[in-house]
Amino acid sequence: MPSSTFVMIYFDNNATTSLDPDVLEAMLPFLRENYGNPSSAYSFGKRVAQAVRHAREQLADLLGCEPSELIFTSCGTESDNSAIQSAIQLDPDRRHLVTSKVEHSAIAKHAETLARRGYEVTWLSVNSDGLIDLRELENGIRPDTAIVSLIWANNETGVLFPIEEAAAICRAKGTLFHTDAVQAVGKIPIDLQKSSIQFLSLSGHKLHAPKGVRALNVNPRTRFNPYLIGGGQENKKRGGTENTASIVGLGVAAELAGVHLSEENAQVRALRDTFEEGILKRIPNVQVNGHRTLRLPNTSNLAIEGIDSEGMLMLLDQKGICCSAGSACTAGSLEPSHVLRAMGCSTDRARGSLRFSFSRLNTQEEVRQALEIVPRLVEKLRAMSSGVLAA
Ligand SMILES: Cc1ncc(COP(=O)(O)O)c(C=O)c1O
């Protein structure tokens, strides 16, 4: 177990991020004295409603949309599920969906469940860089397609799909389009005003807000059927008393993400590139999974020949380095990553791959320390698996 002097290096920011101290400060009054229900008629509640309104404006600013287009939800999975369910409930005759083979399970498992209930699903393939072919998308859309759902930034590789182009194709074909932008929001510029996207899901805890608060953007011209039916909260689009402190936190996190967006592209990319180049230089037989430029500035998914990622995660954990093998939601499963498999990686390559994901709260000093530790551990693991240490 780690000692009290144990220092953690957290390179798993696609799994979750630490709370920004300014976000926590903004939230605290809503966990203490401002506990009113924003739906209450008295001023104690109205003050909280005003704070929720402000958070909605802050998030809308980051996305370039109107505050009224945003529905606060409890998790990215709820946002993803809500968009798909709305599309199929409102047009029950359309029983076909299009998605990709590299979606997060919040979309993939939902689509598999719908397939078992008689829906047809077209799963778009990706090439070895992790990119879709827009012609395959265009050809895959049918008159009975209820919705197309594509991940914007892949949680495992960081690869960016051409979402604006995909949305434009769907609009031209008269098909609804949803993007799971959980990993993209706050890391790349997004301007929904200029876009053909009808639904966009995002998640607060990927951008230094707390867990338990996310949002779904619904284009004002798109009909929406609530997924959670109850009180008339969220403009009658999502029942349930608002998670007010976390919504306030998400608002501040969104504002900070806007302020730091260019930094994310410069400073965080520099951290990622220093780390990645350092690893490629120090360790033989390592390859980058995913397109080298069409990816998030913070993500590095590395295939390290001759290791198994589960063993490597344990060794890294002993040294205080956090990263992922596959996505956090499927960690623990021995199945090789479906994303890497869809990109044509062999089972061995997929099982030897690790995801390192950085944030603006990481430092070059952490990268320097990790570059000392990781190569030593890879050497140790390779020696163990080739039987040198066993002799
Ligand atoms: C791309 C993507 N979509 C959806 C989700 C699900 O979000 P949540 O865990 O908030 O439900 C995640 C979580 O990691 C994700 O990375």
PDB file of N, CA, C and O and ligand atoms in Angstrom, residues 14-15 74-78 80 104-106 151 153-155 180-183 203 205-206 214 327-329 355, ligand 1:
ATOM      1  N   ASN A  14      -9.345  11.026 -18.725  1.00  0.00           N
ATOM      2  CA  ASN A  14     -10.530  10.663 -19.521  1.00  0.00           C
ATOM      3  C   ASN A  14     -11.484   9.802 -18.693  1.00  0.00           C
ATOM      4  O   ASN A  14     -12.651   9.651 -19.052  1.00  0.00           O
ATOM      5  N   ALA A  15     -10.967   9.234 -17.593  1.00  0.00           N
ATOM      6  CA  ALA A  15     -11.853   8.473 -16.699  1.00  0.00           C
ATOM      7  C   ALA A  15     -12.634   9.458 -15.829  1.00  0.00           C
ATOM      8  O   ALA A  15     -13.858   9.395 -15.742  1.00  0.00           O
ATOM      9  N   SER A  74     -28.212  13.476 -14.878  1.00  0.00           N
ATOM     10  CA  SER A  74     -27.380  12.956 -13.781  1.00  0.00           C
ATOM     11  C   SER A  74     -26.100  12.302 -14.270  1.00  0.00           C
ATOM     12  O   SER A  74     -25.166  12.123 -13.504  1.00  0.00           O
ATOM     13  N   CYS A  75     -26.064  11.846 -15.513  1.00  0.00           N
ATOM     14  CA  CYS A  75     -24.833  11.219 -16.000  1.00  0.00           C
ATOM     15  C   CYS A  75     -24.808  11.235 -17.527  1.00  0.00           C
ATOM     16  O   CYS A  75     -25.854  11.434 -18.175  1.00  0.00           O
ATOM     17  N   GLY A  76     -23.617  11.025 -18.066  1.00  0.00           N
ATOM     18  CA  GLY A  76     -23.466  10.989 -19.519  1.00  0.00           C
ATOM     19  C   GLY A  76     -24.336   9.895 -20.108  1.00  0.00           C
ATOM     20  O   GLY A  76     -24.930  10.049 -21.180  1.00  0.00           O
ATOM     21  N   THR A  77     -24.426   8.791 -19.384  1.00  0.00           N
ATOM     22  CA  THR A  77     -25.228   7.665 -19.852  1.00  0.00           C
ATOM     23  C   THR A  77     -26.695   8.088 -19.973  1.00  0.00           C
ATOM     24  O   THR A  77     -27.368   7.759 -20.966  1.00  0.00           O
ATOM     25  N   GLU A  78     -27.180   8.843 -18.986  1.00  0.00           N
ATOM     26  CA  GLU A  78     -28.577   9.303 -19.068  1.00  0.00           C
ATOM     27  C   GLU A  78     -28.767  10.223 -20.274  1.00  0.00           C
ATOM     28  O   GLU A  78     -29.768  10.107 -21.006  1.00  0.00           O
ATOM     29  N   ASP A  80     -27.025  10.283 -23.081  1.00  0.00           N
ATOM     30  CA  ASP A  80     -26.966   9.457 -24.297  1.00  0.00           C
ATOM     31  C   ASP A  80     -28.270   8.679 -24.488  1.00  0.00           C
ATOM     32  O   ASP A  80     -28.857   8.670 -25.575  1.00  0.00           O
ATOM     33  N   HIS A 104     -18.762   4.444 -26.813  1.00  0.00           N
ATOM     34  CA  HIS A 104     -18.767   4.118 -25.387  1.00  0.00           C
ATOM     35  C   HIS A 104     -19.960   3.205 -25.135  1.00  0.00           C
ATOM     36  O   HIS A 104     -20.969   3.266 -25.847  1.00  0.00           O
ATOM     37  N   SER A 105     -19.884   2.412 -24.060  1.00  0.00           N
ATOM     38  CA  SER A 105     -20.975   1.470 -23.786  1.00  0.00           C
ATOM     39  C   SER A 105     -22.311   2.182 -23.531  1.00  0.00           C
ATOM     40  O   SER A 105     -23.370   1.561 -23.700  1.00  0.00           O
ATOM     41  N   ALA A 106     -22.277   3.459 -23.164  1.00  0.00           N
ATOM     42  CA  ALA A 106     -23.532   4.198 -22.942  1.00  0.00           C
ATOM     43  C   ALA A 106     -24.374   4.232 -24.224  1.00  0.00           C
ATOM     44  O   ALA A 106     -25.597   4.330 -24.172  1.00  0.00           O
ATOM     45  N   ILE A 151     -19.851   9.085 -31.545  1.00  0.00           N
ATOM     46  CA  ILE A 151     -19.002   9.664 -30.506  1.00  0.00           C
ATOM     47  C   ILE A 151     -18.141  10.759 -31.156  1.00  0.00           C
ATOM     48  O   ILE A 151     -17.659  10.592 -32.272  1.00  0.00           O
ATOM     49  N   ALA A 153     -15.311  12.542 -29.573  1.00  0.00           N
ATOM     50  CA  ALA A 153     -13.905  12.233 -29.264  1.00  0.00           C
ATOM     51  C   ALA A 153     -13.883  10.884 -28.569  1.00  0.00           C
ATOM     52  O   ALA A 153     -14.569  10.707 -27.555  1.00  0.00           O
ATOM     53  N   ASN A 154     -13.134   9.956 -29.105  1.00  0.00           N
ATOM     54  CA  ASN A 154     -13.150   8.615 -28.528  1.00  0.00           C
ATOM     55  C   ASN A 154     -12.504   8.614 -27.149  1.00  0.00           C
ATOM     56  O   ASN A 154     -11.395   9.137 -26.967  1.00  0.00           O
ATOM     57  N   ASN A 155     -13.175   7.990 -26.184  1.00  0.00           N
ATOM     58  CA  ASN A 155     -12.665   8.005 -24.811  1.00  0.00           C
ATOM     59  C   ASN A 155     -11.378   7.201 -24.661  1.00  0.00           C
ATOM     60  O   ASN A 155     -10.567   7.468 -23.794  1.00  0.00           O
ATOM     61  N   ASP A 180     -22.205  11.930 -28.869  1.00  0.00           N
ATOM     62  CA  ASP A 180     -21.722  11.742 -27.508  1.00  0.00           C
ATOM     63  C   ASP A 180     -20.419  12.549 -27.423  1.00  0.00           C
ATOM     64  O   ASP A 180     -19.364  12.111 -27.884  1.00  0.00           O
ATOM     65  N   ALA A 181     -20.556  13.764 -26.869  1.00  0.00           N
ATOM     66  CA  ALA A 181     -19.403  14.673 -26.812  1.00  0.00           C
ATOM     67  C   ALA A 181     -18.821  14.727 -25.404  1.00  0.00           C
ATOM     68  O   ALA A 181     -18.175  15.710 -25.024  1.00  0.00           O
ATOM     69  N   VAL A 182     -19.048  13.653 -24.643  1.00  0.00           N
ATOM     70  CA  VAL A 182     -18.603  13.610 -23.245  1.00  0.00           C
ATOM     71  C   VAL A 182     -17.104  13.902 -23.128  1.00  0.00           C
ATOM     72  O   VAL A 182     -16.666  14.593 -22.213  1.00  0.00           O
ATOM     73  N   GLN A 183     -16.313  13.376 -24.061  1.00  0.00           N
ATOM     74  CA  GLN A 183     -14.857  13.604 -23.978  1.00  0.00           C
ATOM     75  C   GLN A 183     -14.416  14.854 -24.738  1.00  0.00           C
ATOM     76  O   GLN A 183     -13.272  15.279 -24.606  1.00  0.00           O
ATOM     77  N   SER A 203     -20.485  15.781 -20.167  1.00  0.00           N
ATOM     78  CA  SER A 203     -20.358  15.305 -18.795  1.00  0.00           C
ATOM     79  C   SER A 203     -19.454  16.227 -17.992  1.00  0.00           C
ATOM     80  O   SER A 203     -18.350  16.545 -18.436  1.00  0.00           O
ATOM     81  N   HIS A 205     -17.867  15.783 -15.051  1.00  0.00           N
ATOM     82  CA  HIS A 205     -16.685  15.309 -14.324  1.00  0.00           C
ATOM     83  C   HIS A 205     -15.489  15.072 -15.228  1.00  0.00           C
ATOM     84  O   HIS A 205     -14.412  14.735 -14.773  1.00  0.00           O
ATOM     85  N   LYS A 206     -15.670  15.268 -16.539  1.00  0.00           N
ATOM     86  CA  LYS A 206     -14.510  15.200 -17.441  1.00  0.00           C
ATOM     87  C   LYS A 206     -13.857  16.580 -17.569  1.00  0.00           C
ATOM     88  O   LYS A 206     -12.851  16.722 -18.247  1.00  0.00           O
ATOM     89  N   ARG A 214     -24.527  16.249 -15.553  1.00  0.00           N
ATOM     90  CA  ARG A 214     -24.197  16.260 -16.982  1.00  0.00           C
ATOM     91  C   ARG A 214     -25.257  17.087 -17.675  1.00  0.00           C
ATOM     92  O   ARG A 214     -26.200  17.552 -17.043  1.00  0.00           O
ATOM     93  N   SER A 327     -11.308   1.507 -21.474  1.00  0.00           N
ATOM     94  CA  SER A 327     -12.007   2.567 -20.755  1.00  0.00           C
ATOM     95  C   SER A 327     -12.238   2.121 -19.312  1.00  0.00           C
ATOM     96  O   SER A 327     -12.307   0.928 -19.029  1.00  0.00           O
ATOM     97  N   ALA A 328     -12.365   3.111 -18.421  1.00  0.00           N
ATOM     98  CA  ALA A 328     -12.542   2.806 -17.002  1.00  0.00           C
ATOM     99  C   ALA A 328     -13.783   1.949 -16.771  1.00  0.00           C
ATOM    100  O   ALA A 328     -13.800   1.091 -15.910  1.00  0.00           O
ATOM    101  N   CYS A 329     -14.824   2.194 -17.599  1.00  0.00           N
ATOM    102  CA  CYS A 329     -16.091   1.479 -17.398  1.00  0.00           C
ATOM    103  C   CYS A 329     -15.944  -0.007 -17.697  1.00  0.00           C
ATOM    104  O   CYS A 329     -16.727  -0.808 -17.222  1.00  0.00           O
ATOM    105  N   ARG A 355      -3.836   3.647 -21.913  1.00  0.00           N
ATOM    106  CA  ARG A 355      -4.265   5.014 -22.216  1.00  0.00           C
ATOM    107  C   ARG A 355      -3.780   5.953 -21.118  1.00  0.00           C
ATOM    108  O   ARG A 355      -4.047   5.746 -19.939  1.00  0.00           O
TER     109      ARG A 355
HETATM  110  C1  LIG B   1     -17.449   9.006 -24.424  1.00  0.00           C
HETATM  111  C2  LIG B   1     -18.229   8.705 -23.178  1.00  0.00           C
HETATM  112  N1  LIG B   1     -19.558   8.630 -23.247  1.00  0.00           N
HETATM  113  C3  LIG B   1     -20.314   8.373 -22.174  1.00  0.00           C
HETATM  114  C4  LIG B   1     -19.737   8.177 -20.943  1.00  0.00           C
HETATM  115  C5  LIG B   1     -20.616   7.855 -19.784  1.00  0.00           C
HETATM  116  O1  LIG B   1     -20.627   8.897 -18.886  1.00  0.00           O
HETATM  117  P1  LIG B   1     -21.117   8.659 -17.378  1.00  0.00           P
HETATM  118  O2  LIG B   1     -20.148   7.740 -16.737  1.00  0.00           O
HETATM  119  O3  LIG B   1     -21.156  10.032 -16.849  1.00  0.00           O
HETATM  120  O4  LIG B   1     -22.473   8.051 -17.446  1.00  0.00           O
HETATM  121  C6  LIG B   1     -18.335   8.250 -20.807  1.00  0.00           C
HETATM  122  C7  LIG B   1     -17.668   7.998 -19.511  1.00  0.00           C
HETATM  123  O5  LIG B   1     -16.508   7.754 -19.418  1.00  0.00           O
HETATM  124  C8  LIG B   1     -17.564   8.521 -21.965  1.00  0.00           C
HETATM  125  O6  LIG B   1     -16.227   8.593 -21.910  1.00  0.00           O
END
